[in-house]
C-alpha positions as CSV (number, residue, x, y, z in Angstrom):
1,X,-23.3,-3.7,-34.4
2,X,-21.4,-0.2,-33.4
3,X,-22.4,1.1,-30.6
4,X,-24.0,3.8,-32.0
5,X,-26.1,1.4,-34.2
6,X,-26.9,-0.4,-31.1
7,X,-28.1,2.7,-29.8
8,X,-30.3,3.4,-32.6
9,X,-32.1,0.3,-32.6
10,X,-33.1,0.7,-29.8
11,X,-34.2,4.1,-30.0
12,X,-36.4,3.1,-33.5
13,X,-38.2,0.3,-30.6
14,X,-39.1,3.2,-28.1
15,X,-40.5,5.1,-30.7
16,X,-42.1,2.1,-32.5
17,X,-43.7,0.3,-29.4
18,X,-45.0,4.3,-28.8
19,X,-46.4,5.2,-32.4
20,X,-47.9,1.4,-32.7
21,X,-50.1,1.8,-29.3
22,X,-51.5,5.0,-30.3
23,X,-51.8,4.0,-33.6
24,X,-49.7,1.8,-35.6
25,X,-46.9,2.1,-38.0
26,X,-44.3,1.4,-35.5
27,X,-42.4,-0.9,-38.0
28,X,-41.9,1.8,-40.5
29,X,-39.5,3.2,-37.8
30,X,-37.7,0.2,-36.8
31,X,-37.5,-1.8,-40.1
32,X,-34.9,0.8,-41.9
33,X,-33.0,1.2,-39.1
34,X,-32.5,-2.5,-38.9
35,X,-31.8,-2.4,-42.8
36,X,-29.7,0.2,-42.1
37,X,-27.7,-1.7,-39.7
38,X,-26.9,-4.2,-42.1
39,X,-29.4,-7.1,-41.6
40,X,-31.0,-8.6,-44.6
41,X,-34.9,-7.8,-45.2
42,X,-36.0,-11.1,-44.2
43,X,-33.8,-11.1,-41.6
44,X,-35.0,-7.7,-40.7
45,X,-39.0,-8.2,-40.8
46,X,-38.8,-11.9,-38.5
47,X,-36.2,-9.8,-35.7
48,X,-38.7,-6.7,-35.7
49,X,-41.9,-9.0,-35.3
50,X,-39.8,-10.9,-32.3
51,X,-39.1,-7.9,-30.9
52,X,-42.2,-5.3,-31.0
53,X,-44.6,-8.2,-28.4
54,X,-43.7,-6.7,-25.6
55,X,-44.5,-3.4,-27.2
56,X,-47.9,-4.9,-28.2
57,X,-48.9,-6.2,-24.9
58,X,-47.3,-3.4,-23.0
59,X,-49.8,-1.2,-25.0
60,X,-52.9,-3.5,-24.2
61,X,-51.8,-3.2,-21.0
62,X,-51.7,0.4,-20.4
63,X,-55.4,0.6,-22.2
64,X,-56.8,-2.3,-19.6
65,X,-59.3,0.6,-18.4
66,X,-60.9,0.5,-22.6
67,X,-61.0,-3.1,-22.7
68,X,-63.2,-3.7,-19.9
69,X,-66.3,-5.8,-21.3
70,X,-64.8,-6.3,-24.5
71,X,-63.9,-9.7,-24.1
72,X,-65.8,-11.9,-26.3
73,X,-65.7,-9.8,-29.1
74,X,-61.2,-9.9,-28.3
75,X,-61.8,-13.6,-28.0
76,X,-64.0,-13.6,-31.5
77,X,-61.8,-11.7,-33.5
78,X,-58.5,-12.7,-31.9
79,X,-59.5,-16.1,-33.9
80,X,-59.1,-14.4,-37.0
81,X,-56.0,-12.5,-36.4
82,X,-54.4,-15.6,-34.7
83,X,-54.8,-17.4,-38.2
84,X,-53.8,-14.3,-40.5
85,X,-51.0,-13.8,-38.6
86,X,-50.0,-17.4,-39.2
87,X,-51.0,-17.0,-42.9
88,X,-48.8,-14.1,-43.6
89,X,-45.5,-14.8,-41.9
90,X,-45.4,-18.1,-44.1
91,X,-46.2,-15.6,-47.1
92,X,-43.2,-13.7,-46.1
93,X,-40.9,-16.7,-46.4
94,X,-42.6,-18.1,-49.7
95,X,-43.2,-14.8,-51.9
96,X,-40.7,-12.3,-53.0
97,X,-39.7,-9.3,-50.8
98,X,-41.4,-7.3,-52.6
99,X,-44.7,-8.9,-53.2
100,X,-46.7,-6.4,-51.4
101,X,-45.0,-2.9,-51.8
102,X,-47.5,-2.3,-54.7
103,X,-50.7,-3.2,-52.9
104,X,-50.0,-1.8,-49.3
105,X,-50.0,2.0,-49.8
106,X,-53.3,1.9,-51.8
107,X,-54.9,-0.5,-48.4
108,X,-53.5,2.5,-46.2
109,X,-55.0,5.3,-48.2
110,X,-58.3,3.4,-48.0
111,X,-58.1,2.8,-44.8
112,X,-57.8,6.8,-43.9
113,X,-59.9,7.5,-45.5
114,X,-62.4,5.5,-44.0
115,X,-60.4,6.8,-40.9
116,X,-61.9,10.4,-41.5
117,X,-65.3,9.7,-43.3
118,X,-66.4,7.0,-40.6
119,X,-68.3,9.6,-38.2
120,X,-70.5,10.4,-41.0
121,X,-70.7,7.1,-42.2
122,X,-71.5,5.7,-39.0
123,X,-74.2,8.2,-38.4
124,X,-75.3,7.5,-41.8
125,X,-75.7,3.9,-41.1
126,X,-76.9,4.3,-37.5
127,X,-79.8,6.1,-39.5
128,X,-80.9,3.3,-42.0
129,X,-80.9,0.8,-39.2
130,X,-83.6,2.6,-37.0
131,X,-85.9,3.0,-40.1
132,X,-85.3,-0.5,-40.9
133,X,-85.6,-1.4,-37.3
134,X,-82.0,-3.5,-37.4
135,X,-79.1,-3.8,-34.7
136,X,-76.0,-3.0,-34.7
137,X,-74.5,-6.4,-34.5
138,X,-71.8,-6.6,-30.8
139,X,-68.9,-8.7,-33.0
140,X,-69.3,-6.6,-35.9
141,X,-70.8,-9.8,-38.2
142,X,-68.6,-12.1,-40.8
143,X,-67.9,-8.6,-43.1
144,X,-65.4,-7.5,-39.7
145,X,-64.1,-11.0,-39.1
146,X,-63.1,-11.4,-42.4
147,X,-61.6,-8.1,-43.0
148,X,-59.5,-8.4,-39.9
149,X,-58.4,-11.8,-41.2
150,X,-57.4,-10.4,-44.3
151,X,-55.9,-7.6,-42.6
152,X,-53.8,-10.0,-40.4
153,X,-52.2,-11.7,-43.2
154,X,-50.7,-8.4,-44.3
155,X,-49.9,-7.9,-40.5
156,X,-48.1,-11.2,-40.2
157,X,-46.3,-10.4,-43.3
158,X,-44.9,-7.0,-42.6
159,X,-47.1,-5.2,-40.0
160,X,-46.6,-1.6,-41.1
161,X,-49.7,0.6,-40.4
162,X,-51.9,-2.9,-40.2
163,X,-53.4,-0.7,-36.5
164,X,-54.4,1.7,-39.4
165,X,-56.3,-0.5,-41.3
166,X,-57.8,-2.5,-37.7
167,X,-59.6,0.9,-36.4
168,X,-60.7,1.6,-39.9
169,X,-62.6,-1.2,-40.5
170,X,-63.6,-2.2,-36.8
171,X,-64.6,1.9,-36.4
172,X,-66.7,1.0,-39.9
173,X,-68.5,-1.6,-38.5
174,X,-68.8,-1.4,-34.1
175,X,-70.7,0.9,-32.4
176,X,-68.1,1.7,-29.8
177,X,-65.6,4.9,-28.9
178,X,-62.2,5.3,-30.9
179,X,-60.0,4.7,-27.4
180,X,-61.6,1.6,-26.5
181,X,-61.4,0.4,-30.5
182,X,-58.2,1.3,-30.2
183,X,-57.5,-0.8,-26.8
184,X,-59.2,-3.9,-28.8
185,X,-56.4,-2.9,-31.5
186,X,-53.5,-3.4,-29.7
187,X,-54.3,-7.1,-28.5
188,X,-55.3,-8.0,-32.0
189,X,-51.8,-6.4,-33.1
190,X,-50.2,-8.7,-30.0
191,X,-51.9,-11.8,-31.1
192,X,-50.8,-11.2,-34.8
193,X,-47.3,-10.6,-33.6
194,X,-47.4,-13.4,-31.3
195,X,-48.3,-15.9,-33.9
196,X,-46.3,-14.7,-36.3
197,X,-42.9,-14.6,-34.0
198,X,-43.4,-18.4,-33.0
199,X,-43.4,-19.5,-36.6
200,X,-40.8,-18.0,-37.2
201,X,-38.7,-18.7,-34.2
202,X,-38.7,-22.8,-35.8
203,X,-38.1,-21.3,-39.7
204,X,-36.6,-18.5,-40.2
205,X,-33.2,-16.5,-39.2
206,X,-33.4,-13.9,-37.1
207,X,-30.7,-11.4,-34.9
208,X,-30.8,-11.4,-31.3
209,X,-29.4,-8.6,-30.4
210,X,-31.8,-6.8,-32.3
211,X,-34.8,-8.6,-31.0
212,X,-33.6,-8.1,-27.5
213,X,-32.9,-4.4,-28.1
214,X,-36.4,-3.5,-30.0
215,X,-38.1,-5.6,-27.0
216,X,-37.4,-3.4,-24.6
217,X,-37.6,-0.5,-26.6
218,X,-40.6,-1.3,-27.8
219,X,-41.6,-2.2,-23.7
220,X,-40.9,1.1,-23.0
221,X,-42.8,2.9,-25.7
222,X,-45.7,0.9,-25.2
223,X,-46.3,2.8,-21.9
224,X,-45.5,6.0,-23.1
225,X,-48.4,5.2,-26.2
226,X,-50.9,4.4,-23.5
227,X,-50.4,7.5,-21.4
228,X,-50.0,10.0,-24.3
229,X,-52.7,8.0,-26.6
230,X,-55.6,8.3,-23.9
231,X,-55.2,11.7,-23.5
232,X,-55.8,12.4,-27.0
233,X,-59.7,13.6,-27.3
234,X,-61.1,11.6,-30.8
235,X,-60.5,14.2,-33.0
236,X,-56.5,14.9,-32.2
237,X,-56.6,11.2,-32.2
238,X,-58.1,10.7,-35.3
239,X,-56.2,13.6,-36.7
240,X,-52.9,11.9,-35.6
241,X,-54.3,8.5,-37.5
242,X,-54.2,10.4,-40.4
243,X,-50.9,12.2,-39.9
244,X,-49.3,9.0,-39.2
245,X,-51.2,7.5,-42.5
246,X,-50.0,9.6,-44.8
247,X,-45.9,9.5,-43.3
248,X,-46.4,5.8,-43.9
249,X,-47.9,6.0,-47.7
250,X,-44.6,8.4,-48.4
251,X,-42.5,6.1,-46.5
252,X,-43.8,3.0,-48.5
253,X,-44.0,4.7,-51.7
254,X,-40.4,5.8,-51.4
255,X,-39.0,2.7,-49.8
């Protein structure tokens, strides 16, 4: 790489690590820059997983304060992200490149749209259960583990706007404030990563220089998501969810 290319990468990891710990996304900044660089898109997608885990746990880091008490259901639903991620990083190496493009802007659009109707829905559902006299269950049930799961093999497969898609479903389905759903976010997006990376580290090719340069990048940005992200009162937040939603559909419609 140029120097101005080296530059640029990491650049794309300060602003990924940043956008993926408010929200997610991240990759969409980072993956045509690598492309652009010259790397092939294989090549591309196992280097940016590699290097945006420091992003993710720098992020889970700066929201420790939201993930106080939330432990079990981390540890509950970090199980299905953990096999997801697995699942979809040895889709990436066994279906075509392409595999997903046609699916993954219609799960993002769903997901923001969830994004902005789950206040009302949540009220809506918060109703039926006191006049049936049910609970809102602490893990979110088998419907939230199973979605995440689902969700993870798309994250361990290419990871754009999977935080998205995470806070959609978990807003859907736990009884909890948007910061601290999206604290649990970022260590389910770490786990994913995580997972993912190690396969790929025995199986698949990957640059250095660009993991190195998106890790600390990403480091960096991770701490600059957390400070800026829990300022953000739950409607700029959920207002930026959508903005960034809606970049990524173009991006990935356009790609």
């Amino acid at each position: 790489m140029s120097i101005w290319e080296l530059l640029a990468v990491f650049a794309a990891g300060i602003g990924a690590g940043t956008i993926n710990t408010i929200v997610g996304s991240g990759t969409l900044i980072t993956f045509p820059v690598l492309l652009a660089t010259g790397l092939p898109p294989v090549t591309a997608t196992v280097s940016n997983a590699l290097g945006l885990i420091p992003g993710s746990i720098s992020g889970a880091i700066g929201y420790r304060e939201e993930l106080k008490g939330q432990r079990p259901l981390i540890l509950r639903l970090g199980v299905a992200s953990a096999i997801g991620g697995l699942g979809g990083a040895v889709l990436l190496l066994m279906l075509p490149p392409r595999a997903f493009e046609t699916i993954v802007p219609v799960l993002v659009a769903l997901a923001l749209v969830l994004v902005v109707l789950q206040p009302r829905i949540s009220a809506a559902v918060q109703r039926r259960r006191e006049r049936t006299g049910t609970v809102t269950r602490a893990d979110g049930g088998p419907v939230l583990f199973g979605g995440l799961l689902l969700a993870s093999v798309y994250g361990g497969y290419f990871t754009a706007a999977q935080g998205i898609i995470y806070l959609s479903l978990m807003g859907m389905l736990l009884d909890d404030t948007l910061q601290r759903l999206n604290a649990v976010k970022n260590v389910l997006a770490a786990i994913v990563n995580t997972i993912a990376a190690l396969f790929f580290l025995f199986v698949a090719d990957f640059d250095w220089t660009a993991v190195l340069l998106i890790a600390v990048g990403s480091a960096i940005g991770g701490q600059l998501g957390a400070k800026i992200g829990r300022r953000l009162p739950p409607l700029a937040l959920r207002v930026f969810i959508v903005v960034v939603g809606i970049f990524a559909i173009v991006q990935l419609v356009l790609r």
